[in-house]
Amino acid sequence: MKSTKQQNVWLTIGAVVVLAAIAWVSLRGTTEPGNDSAQNVKSADVMSPALFTDAKARAAYQVAKDIPEVLEQLPCFCGCMMNFGHKNNLFCFKDQHGSACDICQDIALDARKMHDQGLQIAQIQENIRAKYAKYQP
């Protein structure tokens, strides 16, 4: 009888350890900065513009939905690349970070204007760097 109780205790402890390990691995993968590659962040990963009431934020999130291939080639100069592990400006719109950051929004909106004017990505990158590099922490 004693061995059955002892077996149950060890089975319970083992189950708890296994579940804790699974939870740790699952959570760790989503919280490490820079865990996603730029290629994995596409318009489907961007938050919906409809979630935001601020017109500028909504417009910036719409840009991220519309031209992710442009934003993924642009750096961000607000400090998020150093502090949050962002790889490019597109990363700013995966979560609510872009809704509260004027620099992120301005880069996206400027990129849209230049893209609509037919500028090539190299020229857009150069213009963005020239305008926003002074804000980099």
Coordinates of C-alpha atoms in Angstrom, one line a residue:
M1 CA 0.0 0.0 0.0
K2 CA 2.8 2.4 0.9
S3 CA 4.5 1.8 -2.4
T4 CA 1.3 2.7 -4.4
K5 CA 1.0 6.0 -2.5
Q6 CA 4.7 6.7 -3.1
Q7 CA 4.3 5.9 -6.8
N8 CA 1.4 8.3 -7.1
V9 CA 3.4 11.0 -5.5
W10 CA 6.3 10.5 -7.9
L11 CA 3.9 10.4 -10.9
T12 CA 2.3 13.6 -9.8
I13 CA 5.7 15.3 -9.3
G14 CA 6.8 14.0 -12.7
A15 CA 3.7 15.3 -14.4
V16 CA 4.1 18.8 -12.8
V17 CA 7.8 18.9 -13.9
V18 CA 6.9 18.0 -17.5
L19 CA 4.0 20.5 -17.6
A20 CA 6.3 23.2 -16.1
A21 CA 9.0 22.5 -18.7
I22 CA 6.5 22.7 -21.6
A23 CA 5.1 26.0 -20.2
W24 CA 8.6 27.4 -19.8
V25 CA 9.6 26.5 -23.4
S26 CA 6.4 27.9 -24.8
L27 CA 6.6 31.2 -23.0
R28 CA 10.3 31.6 -23.5
G29 CA 10.0 31.4 -27.3
T30 CA 7.5 34.3 -27.3
T31 CA 9.3 36.7 -25.0
E32 CA 12.8 36.8 -26.3
P33 CA 13.6 39.9 -28.2
G34 CA 14.6 39.3 -31.8
N35 CA 13.1 35.8 -31.8
D36 CA 11.3 36.5 -35.1
S37 CA 13.3 37.0 -38.3
A38 CA 12.3 39.9 -40.6
Q39 CA 11.1 37.4 -43.1
N40 CA 8.6 36.0 -40.6
V41 CA 6.9 39.4 -40.1
K42 CA 4.5 40.1 -42.9
S43 CA 1.2 42.0 -43.1
A44 CA -0.7 39.1 -41.5
D45 CA 1.4 39.7 -38.3
V46 CA 0.6 43.4 -38.1
M47 CA -2.1 44.5 -35.8
S48 CA -5.3 45.6 -37.4
P49 CA -5.6 49.3 -38.1
A50 CA -9.2 49.1 -36.9
L51 CA -8.0 48.6 -33.3
F52 CA -6.8 52.2 -33.1
T53 CA -8.8 55.3 -32.7
D54 CA -6.0 57.7 -33.3
A55 CA -6.0 58.6 -37.0
K56 CA -2.2 58.8 -37.4
A57 CA -1.7 55.5 -35.6
R58 CA -4.4 53.9 -37.7
A59 CA -2.9 55.2 -40.9
A60 CA 0.6 53.9 -39.9
Y61 CA -0.7 50.4 -39.2
Q62 CA -2.5 50.5 -42.5
V63 CA 0.8 51.3 -44.2
A64 CA 2.3 48.3 -42.5
K65 CA -0.5 46.1 -43.8
D66 CA -0.2 47.5 -47.3
I67 CA 3.5 47.6 -47.9
P68 CA 5.3 45.3 -45.4
E69 CA 8.0 44.6 -48.0
V70 CA 9.0 48.3 -47.8
L71 CA 8.9 48.7 -44.0
E72 CA 10.9 45.5 -43.5
Q73 CA 13.8 47.1 -45.3
L74 CA 13.7 50.3 -43.3
P75 CA 15.5 50.8 -39.9
C76 CA 13.6 52.5 -37.1
F77 CA 15.3 55.3 -35.1
C78 CA 13.3 55.4 -31.9
G79 CA 15.5 53.0 -30.1
C80 CA 13.3 49.9 -30.5
M81 CA 15.9 48.1 -32.5
M82 CA 18.3 48.3 -29.6
N83 CA 15.8 48.1 -26.7
F84 CA 13.1 45.7 -28.0
G85 CA 15.0 43.6 -30.5
H86 CA 13.1 45.0 -33.5
K87 CA 14.8 44.2 -36.8
N88 CA 13.1 46.9 -38.8
N89 CA 10.3 49.4 -38.9
L90 CA 7.7 46.7 -39.7
F91 CA 8.3 45.1 -36.3
C92 CA 6.9 48.3 -34.7
F93 CA 3.5 47.4 -35.9
K94 CA 3.3 43.8 -34.7
D95 CA 2.1 45.1 -31.3
Q96 CA 1.0 48.4 -29.8
H97 CA 4.5 49.9 -29.8
G98 CA 3.8 51.6 -33.1
S99 CA 0.6 53.2 -31.8
A100 CA 2.5 55.3 -29.2
C101 CA 5.6 56.2 -31.1
D102 CA 5.6 59.2 -33.4
I103 CA 8.9 58.3 -34.9
C104 CA 7.7 54.8 -35.9
Q105 CA 4.5 56.2 -37.4
D106 CA 6.3 59.0 -39.2
I107 CA 8.8 56.6 -40.8
A108 CA 5.9 54.4 -42.0
L109 CA 3.9 57.4 -43.3
D110 CA 6.9 58.9 -45.1
A111 CA 7.7 55.5 -46.6
R112 CA 4.2 55.3 -48.0
K113 CA 4.5 58.7 -49.6
M114 CA 7.8 57.9 -51.2
H115 CA 6.6 54.5 -52.3
D116 CA 3.5 56.1 -53.9
Q117 CA 5.8 58.5 -55.7
G118 CA 7.6 55.6 -57.3
L119 CA 10.9 55.9 -55.4
Q120 CA 13.0 52.8 -55.3
I121 CA 13.7 51.2 -51.9
A122 CA 17.3 52.3 -51.9
Q123 CA 16.2 56.0 -52.2
I124 CA 13.5 55.5 -49.6
Q125 CA 16.1 54.1 -47.2
E126 CA 18.5 56.9 -47.9
N127 CA 15.8 59.6 -47.3
I128 CA 14.6 57.9 -44.1
R129 CA 18.1 57.7 -42.7
A130 CA 18.8 61.3 -43.6
K131 CA 15.7 62.5 -41.9
Y132 CA 15.5 60.3 -38.8
A133 CA 19.1 59.3 -37.9
K134 CA 19.3 62.3 -35.6
Y135 CA 16.7 60.7 -33.3
Q136 CA 18.6 57.5 -32.8
P137 CA 19.4 57.2 -29.1

